[in-house]
Short mmCIF file of C-alpha atoms in Angstrom, two decimals:
data_model
loop_
_atom_site.label_atom_id
_atom_site.label_comp_id
_atom_site.label_asym_id
_atom_site.label_seq_id
_atom_site.Cartn_x
_atom_site.Cartn_y
_atom_site.Cartn_z
CA MET A 1 66.61 104.14 122.34
CA GLY A 2 66.85 107.83 123.00
CA ASN A 3 66.24 108.59 119.32
CA LEU A 4 63.09 106.51 119.35
CA ARG A 5 61.50 108.76 121.87
CA LYS A 6 62.31 111.94 119.93
CA ASN A 7 60.72 110.71 116.65
CA PRO A 8 57.05 109.96 116.92
CA ILE A 9 56.76 108.41 113.55
CA VAL A 10 59.09 105.55 114.49
CA LEU A 11 57.07 104.98 117.50
CA ILE A 12 53.88 104.80 115.64
CA ILE A 13 55.43 102.31 112.99
CA LEU A 14 56.80 100.06 115.91
CA ALA A 15 53.41 100.15 117.59
CA LEU A 16 51.51 99.14 114.42
CA ALA A 17 54.12 96.39 113.72
CA GLY A 18 53.57 95.15 117.30
CA ILE A 19 49.79 95.17 117.04
CA GLY A 20 50.08 93.31 113.69
CA LEU A 21 52.23 90.67 115.02
CA ILE A 22 49.91 90.06 118.03
CA ASN A 23 46.94 90.09 115.66
CA ILE A 24 48.59 87.38 113.33
CA LEU A 25 49.83 85.40 116.45
CA ILE A 26 46.27 85.20 117.85
CA THR A 27 44.34 84.66 114.58
CA ASN A 28 46.75 82.40 112.49
CA PRO A 29 49.93 81.49 114.29
CA SER A 30 51.07 79.04 111.53
CA SER A 31 51.25 81.86 108.93
CA LEU A 32 53.47 83.83 111.32
CA PHE A 33 55.93 80.95 111.54
CA MET A 34 55.69 80.47 107.91
CA TYR A 35 56.56 84.21 107.32
CA LEU A 36 59.43 84.06 109.67
CA GLY A 37 60.79 80.81 107.97
CA ILE A 38 60.56 82.49 104.60
CA ILE A 39 62.57 85.51 105.95
CA VAL A 40 65.22 83.19 107.49
CA VAL A 41 65.54 80.98 104.37
CA SER A 42 65.78 83.99 102.05
CA SER A 43 68.43 85.64 104.26
CA ILE A 44 70.47 82.49 104.17
CA VAL A 45 70.20 82.21 100.36
CA LEU A 46 71.02 85.84 99.84
CA PHE A 47 74.08 85.71 102.25
CA THR A 48 75.31 82.55 100.59
CA LEU A 49 74.87 84.16 97.13
CA PHE A 50 76.77 87.31 98.17
CA ARG A 51 79.59 85.22 99.53
CA PHE A 52 79.82 83.16 96.39
CA ILE A 53 79.91 86.18 94.14
CA GLN A 54 82.51 87.90 96.45
CA ASN A 55 84.75 84.64 96.36
CA ARG A 56 84.23 84.30 92.58
CA THR A 57 85.34 87.81 91.73
CA GLY A 58 88.57 87.29 93.74
CA THR A 59 88.35 90.36 95.96
CA GLY A 60 89.11 88.10 98.95
CA ASN A 61 91.68 86.09 97.11
CA ARG A 62 93.80 89.06 95.97
CA LEU A 63 94.60 89.93 99.54
CA GLY A 64 95.37 86.36 100.27
CA SER A 65 97.67 85.98 97.29
CA LYS A 66 99.50 89.13 98.26
CA TYR A 67 99.81 87.90 101.77
CA ARG A 68 101.15 84.61 100.72
CA GLN A 69 103.66 86.20 98.40
CA ALA A 70 104.91 88.43 101.30
CA VAL A 71 105.23 85.30 103.47
CA LYS A 72 107.11 83.49 100.82
CA GLN A 73 109.66 86.48 100.38
CA SER A 74 110.00 86.83 104.07
CA LYS A 75 110.88 83.11 104.50
CA LYS A 76 113.29 83.38 101.63
CA MET A 77 115.03 86.51 103.32
CA HIS A 78 114.93 85.20 106.84
CA GLY A 79 114.92 81.47 106.14
CA LYS A 80 116.88 78.89 108.31
CA SER A 81 119.83 78.94 106.05
CA ASN A 82 120.67 82.42 107.16
CA LEU A 83 120.61 81.45 110.74
CA LYS A 84 123.28 78.88 110.57
CA LYS A 85 126.18 81.12 111.36
CA ALA A 86 126.11 84.83 111.40
CA LYS A 87 129.35 86.17 109.97
CA ARG A 88 130.72 89.31 111.58
CA LYS A 89 131.42 92.09 109.21
CA ARG A 90 134.71 93.84 109.64
CA THR A 91 134.25 97.48 110.82
CA HIS A 92 136.41 100.26 109.43
CA LEU A 93 136.94 101.69 112.81
CA THR A 94 140.33 101.52 114.44
CA VAL A 95 141.34 102.20 118.04
CA ILE A 96 143.69 105.04 118.62
CA ASP A 97 145.76 104.80 121.91
CA GLY A 98 145.46 107.98 123.93
CA LYS A 99 148.48 109.47 125.72
CA LYS A 100 146.73 110.67 128.87
CA ASP A 101 148.70 108.50 131.32
CA LYS A 102 152.19 109.28 129.82
CA LYS A 103 154.12 112.17 131.09
CA LYS A 104 155.13 115.09 128.99
CA ASN A 105 158.77 115.10 127.81
CA GLY A 106 158.88 118.99 127.61
CA ALA A 107 160.24 121.43 130.21
CA VAL A 108 159.49 120.33 133.66
#
């Protein structure tokens, strides 16, 4: 709204549009509703056509197929068969007993 007050051309266009709508509404309201109906119907047709073309080219399906492929791979990797029993791997570390508590055998 702040930008509308700064630009007088926008205000003039909006005022003329408002005057035109009021004039059509007073003189011939059926034509106003007809124009609005045409705008709504043409918008719906264009939107449907756009969605149809978008789905037909497969731009939306490519992402879906990649996602499905990733889900399939993830299920294969983390499936229920791996959750049955987890085997522990043997570590290569050994415990070395320290000799802190033992007394020295050297000269006392």
